[in-house]
């Protein structure tokens, strides 16, 4: 099948690779322009651009996909279908109307749940135990198009957003190939989403990572897992930011008000809401390196009634 692929992040790379392995003709790859990255702010190509270049595919990087000359460029390619996986720009109706089989999107949730930019992160942060991937036809709304196929998968009890995204990327790539085959032979039947069941996963903000210690230990644990690698889960301790990398829900009840820290042997515990308790396993003091709770205790010498704050 003649295709145009639009994608940017690492999540999209397995989809592009699977399309090529399945024998599809990817006429061009559209991805976001190179962006400054790292401390040196060096211009860096997207993961999709690097993959496409390695495969010898034509790469386009328009600042705005909706510009008339880009629309005409896409129309001239005459693709049978287009594929969008985390492209990063809204697709205008003029482009949606180009391919006869439509524009297929791979979305990392079981739509209509978790529409939006961060479905993996919010699913974990909200305590979901099951998620999945959905292929849908793009329309003018935000993840509101007709569902084509969906696949469900459990979320591991300690799985982070990074780990889950890697699994969903592979699952979504396989589902994409299956979806395109079904569209070609007419066996995939689009179905409308139930808007009454919709939930949203908005773009994450830095402040989403600030821990509210009045939440239960389970809720905080889920946010620590869900908000990796960015914005992370962090709190204020002794006037500096303290990031939580790994933790687990403790079986003991909390000692002290929410946010209170206590050491037991070489283990570190934080009091949370509803008398629940979180054991901190790996933390990072602002400006320092990730360290075990034991190393943190060796360096900070906790006194009584010390608390973290939001």
Coordinates of C-alpha atoms in Angstrom, one line a residue:
X1 CA 0.0 0.0 0.0
X2 CA 1.2 3.5 -0.8
X3 CA 1.5 5.4 2.5
X4 CA 2.7 8.7 4.0
X5 CA 3.9 8.4 7.6
X6 CA 3.7 11.3 10.1
X7 CA 5.4 10.8 13.4
X8 CA 8.1 12.2 15.8
X9 CA 8.8 10.4 19.1
X10 CA 10.4 7.0 19.9
X11 CA 6.9 5.6 20.4
X12 CA 6.3 6.0 16.6
X13 CA 9.5 4.2 15.5
X14 CA 8.2 0.6 15.8
X15 CA 5.1 1.5 13.7
X16 CA 7.3 2.8 10.9
X17 CA 9.6 -0.2 11.0
X18 CA 6.6 -2.6 11.0
X19 CA 5.1 -0.9 8.0
X20 CA 8.3 -1.4 6.1
X21 CA 8.7 -5.0 7.2
X22 CA 5.1 -5.7 6.0
X23 CA 6.1 -4.5 2.5
X24 CA 4.2 -1.2 2.5
X25 CA 5.6 1.6 0.3
X26 CA 6.3 4.6 2.5
X27 CA 6.6 7.4 0.1
X28 CA 7.6 10.1 2.6
X29 CA 8.0 10.6 6.3
X30 CA 6.9 13.8 7.9
X31 CA 8.3 14.7 11.3
X32 CA 8.9 17.7 13.5
X33 CA 11.9 20.0 12.7
X34 CA 15.1 19.4 14.6
X35 CA 14.9 20.9 18.1
X36 CA 17.5 22.1 20.6
X37 CA 18.2 19.4 23.2
X38 CA 20.5 18.9 26.2
X39 CA 22.6 21.3 28.1
X40 CA 24.3 22.4 25.0
X41 CA 21.0 23.0 23.2
X42 CA 22.3 21.2 20.2
X43 CA 19.9 20.7 17.3
X44 CA 18.7 17.1 17.5
X45 CA 16.8 15.0 15.0
X46 CA 13.6 13.2 16.2
X47 CA 13.8 9.4 16.7
X48 CA 11.5 9.0 13.6
X49 CA 13.8 11.1 11.5
X50 CA 16.8 9.0 12.5
X51 CA 14.9 5.8 11.7
X52 CA 13.7 7.1 8.3
X53 CA 17.2 8.3 7.3
X54 CA 18.7 4.9 8.2
X55 CA 16.1 3.3 6.0
X56 CA 16.7 5.7 3.1
X57 CA 13.3 7.2 3.2
X58 CA 12.5 10.8 2.1
X59 CA 12.1 13.0 5.2
X60 CA 10.1 16.3 5.3
X61 CA 10.1 18.6 8.4
X62 CA 7.7 21.5 7.8
X63 CA 7.1 23.9 10.6
X64 CA 3.4 23.9 9.8
X65 CA 1.8 20.9 8.1
X66 CA -1.3 23.0 7.2
X67 CA 0.6 25.4 4.9
X68 CA -0.9 25.3 1.4
X69 CA 2.3 24.2 -0.3
X70 CA 2.6 21.2 2.1
X71 CA -1.0 20.2 1.5
X72 CA -0.4 20.3 -2.3
X73 CA 2.8 18.3 -1.8
X74 CA 0.9 15.6 0.1
X75 CA -1.9 15.6 -2.5
X76 CA 0.7 15.0 -5.3
X77 CA 2.0 12.0 -3.5
X78 CA -1.5 10.4 -3.8
X79 CA -1.2 8.0 -0.9
X80 CA -3.8 5.3 -0.4
X81 CA -3.7 6.0 3.3
X82 CA -1.7 8.1 5.8
X83 CA -0.5 7.1 9.2
X84 CA -0.1 9.4 12.2
X85 CA 1.8 8.3 15.4
X86 CA 2.6 11.1 17.8
X87 CA 3.3 13.6 15.0
X88 CA 2.8 16.7 17.2
X89 CA 0.7 18.9 15.0
X90 CA -3.0 19.1 14.4
X91 CA -3.9 17.6 11.0
X92 CA -6.3 20.0 9.0
X93 CA -9.3 18.8 7.1
X94 CA -7.7 19.6 3.8
X95 CA -5.1 16.8 4.5
X96 CA -7.7 14.4 6.2
X97 CA -9.6 14.5 2.9
X98 CA -6.6 13.4 0.7
X99 CA -6.2 9.6 1.2
X100 CA -9.1 7.4 0.1
X101 CA -8.6 5.0 3.1
X102 CA -8.3 7.9 5.5
X103 CA -5.6 8.7 8.1
X104 CA -5.0 6.0 10.6
X105 CA -3.7 7.0 14.1
X106 CA -2.2 4.8 16.7
X107 CA -3.3 5.9 20.1
X108 CA -1.9 4.5 23.4
X109 CA -5.1 4.0 25.3
X110 CA -8.4 2.1 24.9
X111 CA -10.4 5.0 23.4
X112 CA -12.6 6.8 24.3
X113 CA -10.6 6.7 27.6
X114 CA -7.6 8.9 27.9
X115 CA -7.9 11.1 24.9
X116 CA -5.1 13.6 24.6
X117 CA -1.3 13.9 24.6
X118 CA -0.3 11.8 27.6
X119 CA -2.5 8.7 27.8
X120 CA 0.3 6.4 29.1
X121 CA 1.3 8.7 32.0
X122 CA -2.2 9.5 33.1
X123 CA -3.5 5.9 32.9
X124 CA -0.8 4.9 35.4
X125 CA -1.1 8.0 37.6
X126 CA -4.9 7.4 37.9
X127 CA -4.3 3.8 39.1
X128 CA -5.6 1.9 36.0
X129 CA -4.7 -1.8 35.9
X130 CA -5.6 -2.3 32.3
X131 CA -4.9 -0.2 29.2
X132 CA -4.1 -0.9 25.5
X133 CA -3.8 0.6 22.1
X134 CA -6.4 1.8 19.6
X135 CA -6.2 2.5 15.9
X136 CA -8.6 5.1 14.8
X137 CA -9.4 7.3 11.8
X138 CA -8.4 10.8 12.4
X139 CA -11.2 13.5 12.2
X140 CA -11.2 17.1 13.1
X141 CA -11.6 16.5 16.9
X142 CA -9.1 15.5 19.5
X143 CA -8.9 11.7 19.4
X144 CA -12.6 11.5 18.6
X145 CA -12.4 9.6 15.3
X146 CA -14.0 6.2 14.5
X147 CA -12.3 3.3 16.2
X148 CA -10.8 0.7 13.8
X149 CA -9.2 -1.9 16.1
X150 CA -8.1 -2.1 19.7
X151 CA -5.9 -4.4 21.9
X152 CA -6.0 -4.6 25.6
X153 CA -3.0 -5.3 28.0
X154 CA -2.6 -5.3 31.7
X155 CA -0.5 -2.7 33.5
X156 CA 2.2 -4.3 35.7
X157 CA 1.8 -3.4 39.4
X158 CA 5.2 -1.6 39.4
X159 CA 5.4 -0.7 35.7
X160 CA 6.5 2.8 34.9
X161 CA 5.3 5.0 32.1
X162 CA 8.6 4.5 30.3
X163 CA 8.3 0.7 30.4
X164 CA 4.6 0.7 29.5
X165 CA 5.1 3.0 26.5
X166 CA 7.8 0.7 25.1
X167 CA 5.3 -2.2 25.3
X168 CA 2.4 -0.3 23.8
X169 CA 4.6 1.0 21.0
X170 CA 5.3 -2.6 19.8
X171 CA 1.6 -3.6 20.4
X172 CA 0.4 -0.6 18.4
X173 CA 2.8 -1.3 15.6
X174 CA 1.4 -4.8 15.1
X175 CA -2.1 -3.5 15.4
X176 CA -1.4 -0.8 12.7
X177 CA -0.3 -3.4 10.2
X178 CA -3.4 -5.5 11.0
X179 CA -5.6 -2.4 10.6
X180 CA -4.2 -1.5 7.2
X181 CA -4.7 -5.0 5.9
X182 CA -8.3 -5.0 7.2
X183 CA -9.0 -1.6 5.6
X184 CA -7.6 -2.9 2.3
X185 CA -9.8 -6.0 2.2
X186 CA -12.8 -4.5 3.9
X187 CA -12.8 -6.6 7.0
X188 CA -12.2 -3.7 9.4
X189 CA -15.5 -1.9 10.2
X190 CA -15.1 1.6 11.8
X191 CA -17.3 2.2 14.9
X192 CA -18.2 5.4 16.6
X193 CA -16.7 6.3 20.0
X194 CA -19.1 6.6 22.9
X195 CA -18.4 10.2 24.0
X196 CA -20.2 9.7 27.3
X197 CA -17.4 7.3 28.3
X198 CA -14.5 9.7 27.3
X199 CA -11.8 10.8 29.7
X200 CA -8.9 13.0 29.0
X201 CA -5.1 12.9 29.4
X202 CA -3.9 16.4 28.9
X203 CA -0.3 17.4 28.2
X204 CA 1.7 17.2 31.3
X205 CA 2.9 20.3 33.1
X206 CA 5.9 20.7 35.4
X207 CA 3.6 21.3 38.4
X208 CA 1.8 18.0 37.9
X209 CA 4.9 16.4 39.4
X210 CA 4.6 18.2 42.8
X211 CA 3.5 15.6 45.4
X212 CA 0.4 16.3 47.5
X213 CA 1.2 14.4 50.6
X214 CA -2.5 14.4 51.6
X215 CA -3.1 11.8 48.8
X216 CA -2.9 8.2 49.9
X217 CA 0.4 6.2 49.5
X218 CA -1.1 4.3 46.7
X219 CA -2.1 7.4 44.8
X220 CA 1.4 8.9 45.2
X221 CA 3.0 5.6 44.2
X222 CA 1.0 5.7 41.0
X223 CA 2.1 9.2 40.2
X224 CA 5.7 8.4 40.8
X225 CA 5.4 5.6 38.3
X226 CA 3.3 7.5 35.8
X227 CA 5.2 10.8 35.6
X228 CA 8.5 9.2 34.5
X229 CA 10.7 10.5 32.9
X230 CA 9.0 13.9 33.0
X231 CA 8.0 15.9 35.0
X232 CA 8.9 13.3 37.6
X233 CA 7.5 13.3 41.1
X234 CA 9.1 15.7 43.5
X235 CA 8.6 17.5 46.8
X236 CA 10.4 20.2 48.9
X237 CA 12.8 19.1 51.6
X238 CA 15.0 21.5 53.6
X239 CA 14.5 24.2 51.0
X240 CA 15.5 22.1 48.0
X241 CA 13.7 19.9 45.6
X242 CA 13.7 16.1 46.4
X243 CA 12.7 13.8 43.5
X244 CA 11.2 10.4 44.1
X245 CA 12.4 7.8 41.6
X246 CA 11.3 4.6 43.2
X247 CA 9.0 3.8 46.1
X248 CA 6.5 1.3 47.3
X249 CA 3.4 1.3 49.5
X250 CA 4.3 0.3 53.0
X251 CA 2.1 -2.0 55.1
X252 CA 2.6 0.0 58.3
X253 CA 0.5 3.0 59.3
X254 CA 1.9 6.5 59.0
X255 CA 3.7 8.2 61.8
X256 CA 3.1 11.9 61.9
X257 CA 1.3 14.3 59.6
X258 CA 1.3 13.9 55.8
X259 CA 4.8 14.6 54.4
X260 CA 6.6 13.6 57.6
X261 CA 9.7 11.6 57.1
X262 CA 10.9 8.8 59.4
X263 CA 13.8 6.4 59.4
X264 CA 13.5 2.8 60.5
X265 CA 16.9 1.1 60.5
X266 CA 18.2 2.1 57.0
X267 CA 14.8 2.4 55.5
X268 CA 13.0 5.7 54.8
X269 CA 9.3 6.2 55.2
X270 CA 6.9 9.1 54.4
X271 CA 3.5 9.7 55.9
X272 CA 0.7 10.1 53.5
X273 CA -3.0 10.8 53.6
X274 CA -5.5 8.5 55.4
X275 CA -2.8 7.2 57.7
X276 CA -1.1 5.4 54.8
X277 CA 2.7 5.2 54.5
X278 CA 5.1 5.2 51.5
X279 CA 8.6 3.7 51.6
X280 CA 11.0 5.7 49.6
X281 CA 13.6 3.5 47.8
X282 CA 15.4 5.8 45.5
X283 CA 15.6 9.6 45.6
X284 CA 17.5 12.5 44.2
X285 CA 18.4 15.7 45.9
X286 CA 18.4 18.8 43.7
X287 CA 21.8 19.1 42.0
X288 CA 22.8 15.6 43.1
X289 CA 22.7 12.1 41.7
X290 CA 20.1 9.4 42.2
X291 CA 20.7 7.5 45.3
X292 CA 19.3 4.7 47.5
X293 CA 17.3 5.7 50.6
X294 CA 20.1 4.3 52.7
X295 CA 22.6 6.6 51.0
X296 CA 20.2 9.5 51.5
X297 CA 19.9 8.8 55.2
X298 CA 23.6 8.5 55.6
X299 CA 24.0 12.0 54.3
X300 CA 21.1 13.9 55.7
X301 CA 20.7 12.7 59.3
X302 CA 17.0 13.1 59.8
X303 CA 15.8 14.8 62.9
X304 CA 12.3 14.3 64.5
X305 CA 9.3 15.9 62.9
X306 CA 11.0 16.6 59.6
X307 CA 8.5 17.1 56.8
X308 CA 8.3 17.4 53.1
X309 CA 6.0 20.0 51.6
X310 CA 4.2 20.7 48.4

